[in-house]
XYZ file of C-alpha atoms in Angstrom:
375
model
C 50.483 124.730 129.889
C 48.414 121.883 131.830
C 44.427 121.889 131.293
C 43.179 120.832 134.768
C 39.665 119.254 134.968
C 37.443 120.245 137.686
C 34.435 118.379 138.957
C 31.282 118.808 140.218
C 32.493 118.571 143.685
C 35.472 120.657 143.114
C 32.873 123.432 142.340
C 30.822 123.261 144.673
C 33.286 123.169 147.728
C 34.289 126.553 146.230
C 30.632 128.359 146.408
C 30.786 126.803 149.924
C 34.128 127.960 150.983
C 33.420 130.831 149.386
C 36.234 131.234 146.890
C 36.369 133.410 143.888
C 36.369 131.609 140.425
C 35.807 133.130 136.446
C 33.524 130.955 134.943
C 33.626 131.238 130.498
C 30.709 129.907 129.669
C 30.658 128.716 125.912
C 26.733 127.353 125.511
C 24.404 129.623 123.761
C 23.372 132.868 125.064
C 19.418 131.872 125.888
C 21.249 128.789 127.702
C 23.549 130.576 130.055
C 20.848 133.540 130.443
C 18.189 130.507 131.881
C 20.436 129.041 134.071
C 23.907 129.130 134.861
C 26.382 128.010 138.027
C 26.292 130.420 140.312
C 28.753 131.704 143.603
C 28.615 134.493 145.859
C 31.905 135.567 144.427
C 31.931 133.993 141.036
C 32.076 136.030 137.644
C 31.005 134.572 134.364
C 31.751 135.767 130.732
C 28.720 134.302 127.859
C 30.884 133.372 124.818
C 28.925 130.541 122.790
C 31.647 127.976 121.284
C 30.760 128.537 117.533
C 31.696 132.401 118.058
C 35.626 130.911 119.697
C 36.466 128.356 116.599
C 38.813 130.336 114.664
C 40.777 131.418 118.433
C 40.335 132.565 121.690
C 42.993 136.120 120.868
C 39.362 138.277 120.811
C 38.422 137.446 124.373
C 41.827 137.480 126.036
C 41.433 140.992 127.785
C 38.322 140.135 128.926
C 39.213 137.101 131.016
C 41.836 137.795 134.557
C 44.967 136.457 134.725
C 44.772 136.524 138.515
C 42.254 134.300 139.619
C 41.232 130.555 138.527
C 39.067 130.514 135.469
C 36.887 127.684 134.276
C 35.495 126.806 130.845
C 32.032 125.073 131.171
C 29.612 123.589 128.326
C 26.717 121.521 128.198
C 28.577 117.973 128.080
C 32.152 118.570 128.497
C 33.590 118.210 125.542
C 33.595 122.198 123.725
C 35.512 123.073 126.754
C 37.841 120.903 127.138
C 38.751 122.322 123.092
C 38.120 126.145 124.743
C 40.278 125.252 127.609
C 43.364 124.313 125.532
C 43.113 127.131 123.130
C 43.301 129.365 126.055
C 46.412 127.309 127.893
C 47.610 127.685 124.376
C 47.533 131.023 124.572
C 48.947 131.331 128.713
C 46.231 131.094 130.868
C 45.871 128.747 133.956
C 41.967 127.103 132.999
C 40.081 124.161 133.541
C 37.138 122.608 132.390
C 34.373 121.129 133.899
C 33.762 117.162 134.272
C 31.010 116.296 132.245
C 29.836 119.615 131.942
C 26.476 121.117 132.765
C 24.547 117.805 132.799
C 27.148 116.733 135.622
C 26.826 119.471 137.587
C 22.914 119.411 137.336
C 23.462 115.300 138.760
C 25.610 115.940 141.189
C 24.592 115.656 145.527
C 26.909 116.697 148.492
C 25.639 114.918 151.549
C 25.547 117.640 154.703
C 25.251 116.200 158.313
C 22.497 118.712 159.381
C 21.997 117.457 163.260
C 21.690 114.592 165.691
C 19.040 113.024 167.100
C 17.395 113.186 170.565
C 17.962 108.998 171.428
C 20.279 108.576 168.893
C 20.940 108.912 164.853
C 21.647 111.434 162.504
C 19.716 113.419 160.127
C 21.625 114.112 156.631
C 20.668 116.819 154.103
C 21.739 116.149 150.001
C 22.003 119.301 148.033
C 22.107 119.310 144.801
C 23.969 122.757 143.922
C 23.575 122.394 140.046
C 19.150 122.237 140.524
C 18.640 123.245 144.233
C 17.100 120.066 145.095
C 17.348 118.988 148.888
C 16.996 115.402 149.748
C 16.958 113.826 153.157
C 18.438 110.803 154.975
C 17.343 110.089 158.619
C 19.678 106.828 160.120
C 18.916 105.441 163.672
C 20.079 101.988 164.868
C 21.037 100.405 161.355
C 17.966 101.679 159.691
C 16.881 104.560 157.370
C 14.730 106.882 156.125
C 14.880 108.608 152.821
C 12.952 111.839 152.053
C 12.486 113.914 148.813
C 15.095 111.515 146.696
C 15.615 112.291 142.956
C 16.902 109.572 140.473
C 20.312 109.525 141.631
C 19.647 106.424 143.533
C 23.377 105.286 144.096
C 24.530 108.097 146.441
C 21.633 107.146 148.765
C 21.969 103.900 148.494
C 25.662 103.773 149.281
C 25.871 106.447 151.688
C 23.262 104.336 153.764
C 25.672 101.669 153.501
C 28.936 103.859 154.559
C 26.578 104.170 157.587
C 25.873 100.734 158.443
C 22.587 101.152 157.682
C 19.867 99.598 155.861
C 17.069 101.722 153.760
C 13.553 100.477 154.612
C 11.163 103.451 154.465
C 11.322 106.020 151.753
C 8.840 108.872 151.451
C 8.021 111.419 148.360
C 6.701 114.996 150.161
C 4.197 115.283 146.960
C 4.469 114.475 143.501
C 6.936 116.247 141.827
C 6.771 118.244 138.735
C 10.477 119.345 138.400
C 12.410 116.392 139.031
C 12.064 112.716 138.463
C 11.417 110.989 141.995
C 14.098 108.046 142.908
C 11.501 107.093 145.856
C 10.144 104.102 143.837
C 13.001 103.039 142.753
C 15.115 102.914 145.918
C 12.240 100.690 147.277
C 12.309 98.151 144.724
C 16.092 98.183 145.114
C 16.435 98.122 148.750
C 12.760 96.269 149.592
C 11.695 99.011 151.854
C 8.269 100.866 152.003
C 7.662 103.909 149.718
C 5.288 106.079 150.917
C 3.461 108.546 148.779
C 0.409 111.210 149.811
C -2.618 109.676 148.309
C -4.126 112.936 147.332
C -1.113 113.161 144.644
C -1.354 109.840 143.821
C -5.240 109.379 142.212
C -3.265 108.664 139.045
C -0.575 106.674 140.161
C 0.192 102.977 138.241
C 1.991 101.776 140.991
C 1.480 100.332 144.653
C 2.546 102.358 147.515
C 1.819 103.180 151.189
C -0.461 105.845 151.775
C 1.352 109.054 153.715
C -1.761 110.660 155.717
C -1.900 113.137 157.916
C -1.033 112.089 161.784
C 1.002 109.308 160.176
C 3.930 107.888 162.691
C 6.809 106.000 160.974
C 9.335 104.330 163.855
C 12.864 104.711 162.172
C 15.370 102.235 163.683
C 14.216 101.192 167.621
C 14.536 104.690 169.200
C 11.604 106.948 169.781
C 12.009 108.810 166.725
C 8.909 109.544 165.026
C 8.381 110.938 161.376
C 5.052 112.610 161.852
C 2.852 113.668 158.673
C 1.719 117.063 158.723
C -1.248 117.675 155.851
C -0.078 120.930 154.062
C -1.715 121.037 150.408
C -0.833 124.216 148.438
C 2.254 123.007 146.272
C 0.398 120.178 145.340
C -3.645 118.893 146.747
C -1.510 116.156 148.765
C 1.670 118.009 150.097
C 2.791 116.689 153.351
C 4.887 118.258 156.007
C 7.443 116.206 158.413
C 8.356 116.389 162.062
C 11.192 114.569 162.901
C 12.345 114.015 166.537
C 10.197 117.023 167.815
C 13.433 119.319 165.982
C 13.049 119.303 162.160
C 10.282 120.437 159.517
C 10.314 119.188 156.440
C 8.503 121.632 154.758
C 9.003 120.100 151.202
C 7.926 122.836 148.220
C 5.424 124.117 150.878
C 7.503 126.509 152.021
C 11.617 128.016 151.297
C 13.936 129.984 153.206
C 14.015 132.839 150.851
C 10.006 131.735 149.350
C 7.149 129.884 149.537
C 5.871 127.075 147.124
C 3.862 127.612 143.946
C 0.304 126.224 143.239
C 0.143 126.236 139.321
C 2.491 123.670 138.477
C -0.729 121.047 138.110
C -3.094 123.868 136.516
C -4.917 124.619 139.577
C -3.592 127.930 141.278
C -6.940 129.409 141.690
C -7.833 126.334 143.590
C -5.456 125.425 145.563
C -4.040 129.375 146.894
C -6.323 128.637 149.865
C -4.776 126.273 150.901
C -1.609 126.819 149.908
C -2.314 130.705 153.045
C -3.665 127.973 155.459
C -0.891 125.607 155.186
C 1.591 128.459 156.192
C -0.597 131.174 158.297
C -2.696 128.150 160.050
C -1.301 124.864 160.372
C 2.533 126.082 160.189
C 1.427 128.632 163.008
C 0.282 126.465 165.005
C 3.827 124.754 165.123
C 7.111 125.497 167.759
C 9.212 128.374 166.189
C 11.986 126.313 167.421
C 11.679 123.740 164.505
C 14.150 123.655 162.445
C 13.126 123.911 158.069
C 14.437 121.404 156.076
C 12.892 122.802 152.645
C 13.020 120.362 149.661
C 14.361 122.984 147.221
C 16.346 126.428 147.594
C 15.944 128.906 144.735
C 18.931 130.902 145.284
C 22.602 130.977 146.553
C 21.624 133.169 149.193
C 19.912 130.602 151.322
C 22.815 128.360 151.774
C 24.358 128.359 155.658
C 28.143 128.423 156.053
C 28.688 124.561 155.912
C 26.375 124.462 152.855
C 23.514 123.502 154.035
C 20.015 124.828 153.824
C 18.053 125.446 157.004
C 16.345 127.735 158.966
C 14.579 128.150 162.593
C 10.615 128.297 161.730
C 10.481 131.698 163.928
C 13.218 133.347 162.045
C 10.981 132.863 158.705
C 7.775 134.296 159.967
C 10.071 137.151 160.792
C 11.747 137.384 157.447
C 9.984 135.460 154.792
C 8.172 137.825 152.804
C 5.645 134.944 151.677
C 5.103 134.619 155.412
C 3.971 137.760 156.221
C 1.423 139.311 153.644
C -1.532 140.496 155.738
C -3.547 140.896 152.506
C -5.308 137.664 151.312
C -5.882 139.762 148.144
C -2.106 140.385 147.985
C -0.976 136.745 149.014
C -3.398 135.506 145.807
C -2.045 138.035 143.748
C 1.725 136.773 144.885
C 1.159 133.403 144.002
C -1.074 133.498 140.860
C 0.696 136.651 139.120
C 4.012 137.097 140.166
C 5.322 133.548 139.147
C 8.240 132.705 137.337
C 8.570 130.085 134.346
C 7.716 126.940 134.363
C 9.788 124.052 135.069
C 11.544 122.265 132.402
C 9.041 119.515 131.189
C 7.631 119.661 134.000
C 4.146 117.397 132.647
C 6.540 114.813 131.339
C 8.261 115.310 134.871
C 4.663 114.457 136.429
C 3.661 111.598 134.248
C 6.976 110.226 134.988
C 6.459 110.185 138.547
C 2.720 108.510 138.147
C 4.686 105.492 136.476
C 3.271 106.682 133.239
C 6.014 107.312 131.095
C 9.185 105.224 131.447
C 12.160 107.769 129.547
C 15.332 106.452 128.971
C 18.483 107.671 131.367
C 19.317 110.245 128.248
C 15.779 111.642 128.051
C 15.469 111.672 132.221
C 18.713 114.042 132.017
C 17.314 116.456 129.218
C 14.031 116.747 130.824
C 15.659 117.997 134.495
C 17.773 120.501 132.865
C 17.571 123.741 134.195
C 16.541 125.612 137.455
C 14.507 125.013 140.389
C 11.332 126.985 139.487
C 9.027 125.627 142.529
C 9.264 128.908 144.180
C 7.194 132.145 144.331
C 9.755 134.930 145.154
């Protein structure tokens, strides 16, 4: 029978369509149990490729022969070798395009809203890491927000627009994914704009994002406002766009709220990490609409697959919103946190301009899950 190849895309129209799928996984067990593709109605069977060499006959009753069923390794290339043992043996399987690495890469661009006088706003999700980038076009120009290294999609999308990049802004500096801010400004000549309380260490010039900050995108009144909201990092900074959206960036989740450790100073900065969200997000219209720069789990996806949220309807059901305690709140957010990010200092110093890895090393180092939450 035929081996099919499915790609990133493929897969992740399925989580949003919601459609049933077997994954086999065939990395190693400590692999799969850190991170793994994941669908409301998706199943998965753990099998590591070194325990399949000799055939696939042990593991036949334990994989459907009623439902699509996908082999998936790190690169690609164990399951395309899994996948034809198994059409060898009768089953309908695929294998993934270029494996996990691919599916960590890979952004689908949702159209989240229009603007008041004009424009759109775009959201990127990247299913494979739960990163959320942002695209905000008015009258031939953009905006990019949040952008990781994938440069190209940006870039091109701007163009399938008509529309020319010439601001991009970084929310903080990041610690679990390599920024593409700088480099879409050197590519496209526009203005990258950085918080300077995240940028003390910084090799690199850039336009300081401070708070009250008003950015004219295009030549309608649409106004990217900077909102000062330190917690995730000393220099996280909050958007308004158009008086509808808040970019919230690892401030604050649907499902969660941001961490504080991730540049060793949790004890520090858990002040104002609860006056970012009880004061200063308070003090906001419950009609805004979150645009979050990460989502931590499947759950927080909207039908279309996008990620969003009316500020109101968190207060009411975002536990991190609603801890009365500041004892319990410091507790939440110093105790109750979850691993690390994947090389996440190498991650940082990358995003200073201090370390320059190759396209290879940039890959290995983002591997993983999105671990800026506190759950």
């Amino acid at each position: 029978m035929t081996v099919h190849m499915l790609t990133a895309k493929d897969v992740t129209r399925r989580i949003v369509d919601k459609e049933k799928l077997f994954i086999l996984d065939v990395r190693n067990h400590s692999e799969f149990a850190d991170w793994k593709i994941e669908g409301e109605f998706f199943d998965h069977l753990n099998i590591p490729y070194f325990e399949l060499l000799d055939g696939v006959e042990g593991i036949l009753d334990r994989i459907p022969t009623d439902q699509e069923v996908l082999v998936v390794c790190a690169k690609e290339g164990s399951s395309v070798m899994i996948a034809n043992m198994l059409s060898e043996a009768g089953l309908t399987v695929s294998y993934l395009k270029g494996g996990m690495k691919a599916w960590s890469e890979y952004l689908e661009p949702v159209k989240i809203g229009d603007l008041i006088n004009g424009g759109e706003v775009y959201q990127f999700v990247r299913m494979g890491k739960g990163c959320l980038s942002y695209m905000v076009i008015s009258n031939g120009e953009a905006a990019v927000i949040d952008a990781t290294r994938m440069i190209d999609i940006f870039i091109d999308f701007a163009k399938s627009k008509n529309a020319t990049i010439k601001h991009v802004f970084d929310t903080h500096l990041h610690a679990d994914h390599i920024s593409g801010g700088r480099s879409i400004a050197n590519e496209m000549n526009a203005i990258y704009w950085l918080p300077p309380k995240d940028a003390t260490e910084v090799t690199f010039n850039y336009q300081a994002l401070e708070d009250g900050s008003d950015v004219m995108i295009g030549n309608t009144s649409i106004h990217i406002h900077a909102l000062y909201t330190p917690g995730h990092t000393i220099g996280s900074t909050s958007f308004i766009i158009d008086e509808q959206y808040l970019l919230t960036g690892d401030i604050l989740f649907i499902d969660s709220i941001g961490r504080p450790d991730l540049a060793g100073m949790a004890e520090d900065w858990v002040t104002d990490l609860r006056d970012s969200l009880y004061t200063r997000y308070r003090e906001l219209s419950e009609e805004l609409i979150v645009l979050p720069a990460h989502f931590m789990i499947i759950d927080e996806l909207n039908d279309d697959g996008s990620v969003s949220e009316k500020l109101g309807t968190l207060f009411r059901n975002n536990h991190g919103l609603s801890i009365e305690d500041e004892r319990e709140f410091r507790r939440l957010v110093t105790e109750n946190l979850p691993p690390q990010p994947n090389a996440y200092q190498e991650i940082r110093l990358a995003n200073m301009g201090k370390f320059s890895p190759d396209e290879e090393k940039q890959r290995e180092m983002e591997i993983g899950p999105n671990r800026c939450a506190v759950r």
